XYZ file of C-alpha atoms in Angstrom:
301
model
C 111.266 95.248 74.951
C 109.961 92.669 77.421
C 112.513 91.045 79.709
C 112.958 87.278 79.576
C 112.467 87.108 83.353
C 109.043 88.723 83.063
C 108.022 86.392 80.226
C 109.146 83.405 82.289
C 107.278 84.615 85.383
C 104.014 85.148 83.519
C 104.286 81.839 81.657
C 105.094 79.810 84.796
C 102.144 81.262 86.726
C 99.750 80.650 83.831
C 101.138 77.165 83.149
C 100.740 76.153 86.815
C 97.125 77.301 86.621
C 96.467 75.429 83.347
C 97.864 72.199 84.813
C 95.006 72.281 87.307
C 92.289 73.972 85.251
C 92.357 71.871 82.071
C 91.874 68.442 83.720
C 89.087 69.862 85.889
C 87.387 71.378 82.824
C 87.563 68.131 80.858
C 85.821 66.243 83.668
C 82.937 68.720 83.646
C 82.667 69.050 79.866
C 79.841 67.169 78.164
C 80.886 65.917 74.731
C 77.329 65.756 73.392
C 78.067 62.758 71.181
C 80.914 64.511 69.374
C 84.284 62.868 68.973
C 87.040 64.279 71.118
C 90.194 65.617 69.534
C 93.080 63.222 70.244
C 95.730 65.204 68.365
C 97.316 67.932 70.462
C 97.295 71.543 69.339
C 100.430 73.126 67.940
C 100.413 75.737 70.711
C 99.474 74.997 74.290
C 96.871 76.936 76.252
C 99.631 78.326 78.458
C 101.475 79.763 75.456
C 98.306 81.295 74.023
C 97.353 82.974 77.292
C 100.910 84.165 77.900
C 101.172 85.857 74.501
C 97.751 87.414 75.013
C 98.856 88.951 78.308
C 102.324 89.946 77.071
C 100.801 92.189 74.415
C 99.364 94.405 77.134
C 102.781 94.795 78.762
C 104.382 96.006 75.523
C 104.249 99.438 73.946
C 102.957 98.149 70.611
C 99.527 99.543 69.832
C 98.082 96.746 67.659
C 98.112 93.046 68.429
C 98.745 92.113 64.787
C 102.075 93.972 64.717
C 102.975 92.582 68.135
C 102.382 88.994 67.042
C 103.872 89.152 63.546
C 106.847 91.427 64.109
C 107.746 90.755 67.729
C 106.582 87.315 68.854
C 107.329 85.492 65.605
C 110.650 87.281 65.051
C 112.149 88.044 68.475
C 110.566 85.407 70.748
C 111.279 82.308 68.660
C 113.265 80.710 71.495
C 110.406 81.196 73.977
C 107.650 80.245 71.498
C 109.262 77.989 68.860
C 106.034 76.770 67.253
C 103.557 79.514 66.470
C 100.467 79.424 64.286
C 99.302 82.008 61.767
C 97.918 85.301 62.985
C 94.313 84.511 61.992
C 94.498 81.120 63.670
C 95.944 82.627 66.846
C 93.086 85.145 67.058
C 90.635 82.226 66.919
C 92.533 80.339 69.627
C 92.790 83.470 71.769
C 89.028 83.992 71.776
C 88.289 80.296 72.338
C 90.439 80.413 75.491
C 88.526 83.302 77.015
C 87.189 81.127 79.868
C 90.560 80.058 81.326
C 91.763 83.651 80.976
C 88.878 84.950 83.101
C 89.194 82.170 85.671
C 92.937 82.821 85.958
C 92.279 86.498 86.617
C 89.622 85.781 89.223
C 91.546 83.077 91.074
C 95.226 84.006 90.764
C 95.539 87.747 90.133
C 93.302 89.405 92.731
C 94.819 91.021 95.821
C 93.820 90.731 99.461
C 91.733 93.184 101.452
C 93.786 95.352 103.811
C 90.865 97.150 105.450
C 91.280 100.176 103.148
C 89.487 99.819 99.805
C 88.573 102.162 96.966
C 85.825 101.785 94.387
C 85.177 103.621 91.140
C 83.863 103.127 87.614
C 85.429 104.171 84.326
C 83.973 104.318 80.806
C 85.012 101.758 78.195
C 84.245 103.376 74.848
C 83.835 101.018 71.894
C 83.445 103.710 69.241
C 83.382 107.447 68.690
C 80.187 109.310 69.536
C 79.657 110.140 65.850
C 79.729 106.440 64.893
C 77.229 105.085 67.405
C 74.502 104.479 64.817
C 76.946 102.772 62.431
C 78.477 100.448 65.014
C 77.385 96.867 64.255
C 79.815 94.879 66.416
C 78.119 95.837 69.694
C 74.610 96.422 68.366
C 72.095 95.448 71.040
C 74.871 94.942 73.623
C 76.565 98.290 74.250
C 74.559 101.275 75.498
C 75.048 105.014 75.778
C 75.829 106.526 79.164
C 77.213 109.684 80.699
C 80.349 110.164 82.775
C 82.112 113.228 84.159
C 83.775 113.609 80.744
C 80.463 113.573 78.839
C 78.440 111.048 76.875
C 79.990 107.802 75.635
C 78.909 104.553 73.973
C 80.095 101.243 75.348
C 80.430 99.746 78.815
C 81.578 100.527 82.353
C 84.397 98.886 84.258
C 83.685 98.883 88.003
C 86.962 98.440 89.857
C 87.673 97.644 93.493
C 91.267 98.121 94.732
C 93.175 98.310 98.014
C 95.694 100.880 99.246
C 98.582 98.862 97.754
C 97.165 99.194 94.245
C 96.055 95.560 93.966
C 92.778 94.798 92.208
C 90.343 93.153 94.634
C 87.475 92.616 92.201
C 85.955 93.947 89.005
C 82.714 93.803 87.097
C 81.623 94.974 83.626
C 78.228 96.558 83.040
C 76.516 98.493 80.286
C 77.173 102.208 80.077
C 73.735 103.264 81.367
C 73.966 101.229 84.599
C 74.146 103.194 87.843
C 77.516 103.083 89.620
C 75.848 101.859 92.815
C 74.289 98.787 91.189
C 77.344 96.456 91.504
C 77.551 97.228 95.243
C 74.197 95.543 95.698
C 75.606 92.318 94.248
C 76.484 89.796 96.950
C 79.706 88.532 95.370
C 81.237 91.880 94.384
C 82.080 93.006 97.928
C 82.603 89.525 99.306
C 85.500 89.320 101.810
C 85.810 93.136 101.821
C 85.884 94.607 105.338
C 86.955 97.855 106.951
C 86.392 101.118 105.061
C 85.330 101.603 101.447
C 86.052 105.014 99.904
C 84.121 106.284 96.890
C 83.132 109.503 95.117
C 79.824 111.356 95.378
C 78.183 109.111 92.789
C 77.968 106.330 95.381
C 75.975 108.319 97.941
C 73.078 106.206 99.173
C 71.632 105.979 102.669
C 70.178 102.550 101.958
C 73.459 101.094 100.664
C 75.452 102.662 103.511
C 73.241 101.007 106.116
C 73.268 97.707 104.227
C 77.063 97.624 104.047
C 77.415 98.729 107.672
C 75.446 95.662 108.763
C 77.977 93.516 106.891
C 80.917 95.192 108.628
C 81.858 97.598 105.825
C 81.929 101.386 106.295
C 81.157 103.320 103.095
C 82.827 106.746 103.071
C 81.933 109.300 100.385
C 82.150 113.029 99.891
C 79.078 115.230 100.229
C 77.267 117.254 97.593
C 76.848 121.016 97.764
C 73.187 120.772 98.756
C 73.843 118.304 101.592
C 74.416 119.007 105.250
C 77.859 118.550 106.760
C 78.531 115.204 108.392
C 81.012 114.200 111.081
C 84.062 112.415 109.732
C 87.256 111.256 111.400
C 90.564 112.745 110.331
C 91.608 109.294 109.076
C 88.626 109.116 106.700
C 89.202 112.682 105.491
C 92.796 111.896 104.590
C 92.011 108.582 102.890
C 89.109 110.106 100.976
C 91.575 112.533 99.422
C 93.787 109.581 98.492
C 90.995 108.199 96.290
C 92.993 109.399 93.295
C 94.880 106.081 93.483
C 92.056 104.267 91.701
C 91.870 106.997 89.066
C 95.585 106.480 88.436
C 94.997 102.743 88.052
C 92.198 103.370 85.555
C 94.498 105.665 83.608
C 97.256 103.045 83.484
C 94.816 100.352 82.382
C 93.684 102.481 79.454
C 96.907 104.159 78.352
C 99.515 101.507 79.219
C 97.669 98.180 79.254
C 95.303 99.242 76.429
C 92.110 98.146 78.141
C 90.136 100.529 75.925
C 90.224 100.862 72.134
C 87.766 100.939 69.223
C 89.210 98.158 67.032
C 87.183 95.244 68.395
C 85.657 92.847 65.885
C 83.498 90.883 68.345
C 82.225 91.009 71.926
C 84.433 88.052 72.913
C 87.448 89.956 71.591
C 86.442 92.904 73.783
C 86.225 90.731 76.923
C 89.505 88.948 76.149
C 91.289 92.254 75.610
C 89.933 93.740 78.844
C 90.687 90.750 81.083
C 94.178 90.367 79.613
C 94.907 94.020 80.387
C 93.843 93.458 84.019
C 96.140 90.446 84.258
C 99.001 92.430 82.746
C 98.458 95.124 85.371
C 98.559 92.536 88.166
C 102.072 91.540 87.011
C 103.216 95.148 87.089
C 106.223 95.505 89.380
C 105.394 98.987 90.700
C 101.724 99.697 91.250
C 100.208 102.994 92.413
C 99.964 102.857 96.201
C 99.578 105.095 99.216
C 101.490 105.169 102.476
C 99.224 105.630 105.439
C 100.398 105.102 109.000
C 98.555 105.901 112.219
C 99.882 106.601 115.680
C 97.830 106.027 118.802
C 98.483 109.210 120.789
C 96.278 111.490 122.873
C 97.153 114.439 120.662
C 95.787 112.839 117.523
C 92.687 111.671 119.365
C 91.668 115.304 119.921
C 91.140 115.724 116.177
C 89.038 112.574 115.709
């Protein structure tokens, strides 16, 4: 199901990260008078994170079946010493921090001057079960997308034209799509042109980003006046479907969204692991855009 080469690649990248992260974390950790554990764990952090990510590259729908019937039966050579399923779930959630740091430091792409931004709903339950949902009580909210009302969160994604994830942020469902743009760190190191849908229209944000060297390009609403736009921006604005394709792959292939969460930490771990799994994807959605500097094309700009 999963090639040995892919398992080795993911494990080596994660293990190289853990060799640096774990000693740095121990130096900054305050024991608080508690005795430190001298006995090593049965499974290393690298193995735990690797299995967590591998699940999102498989076609198995539930992690329990993946761990019990695939990892413990078919990957015994790669993971010779595994713990029980319940114990692994505990270890997986306790290693949420290194998983997030690995995603933020090792899996993000580089800005190419062409970026796309969009948000997608992350439903945690069916609309009929909102009142009965106790796992995300007081955390998740109800919002509205183009597909209707939903209960859960929003994933705000920033990608380049090669399909690489540049940054991401998670907000509640009722948060405006333009709110993350106002954050200083979200668009850090992003230059060139940023293409978005009509939900990101804002004169204030456009001027603010322009001062930082970033050109926000959006469509116009029916009640708005026409604006001048270069042929390059018109073409790339139509290519905005690339980020919608990425969102679709995250949900339907990497299983970033499902309603079987038993805790908020499990939700975050599942989401971040799906983003990491996507970053290891060999063929990502991308667009081919080449320009030629000729006098003929300049007449249309």
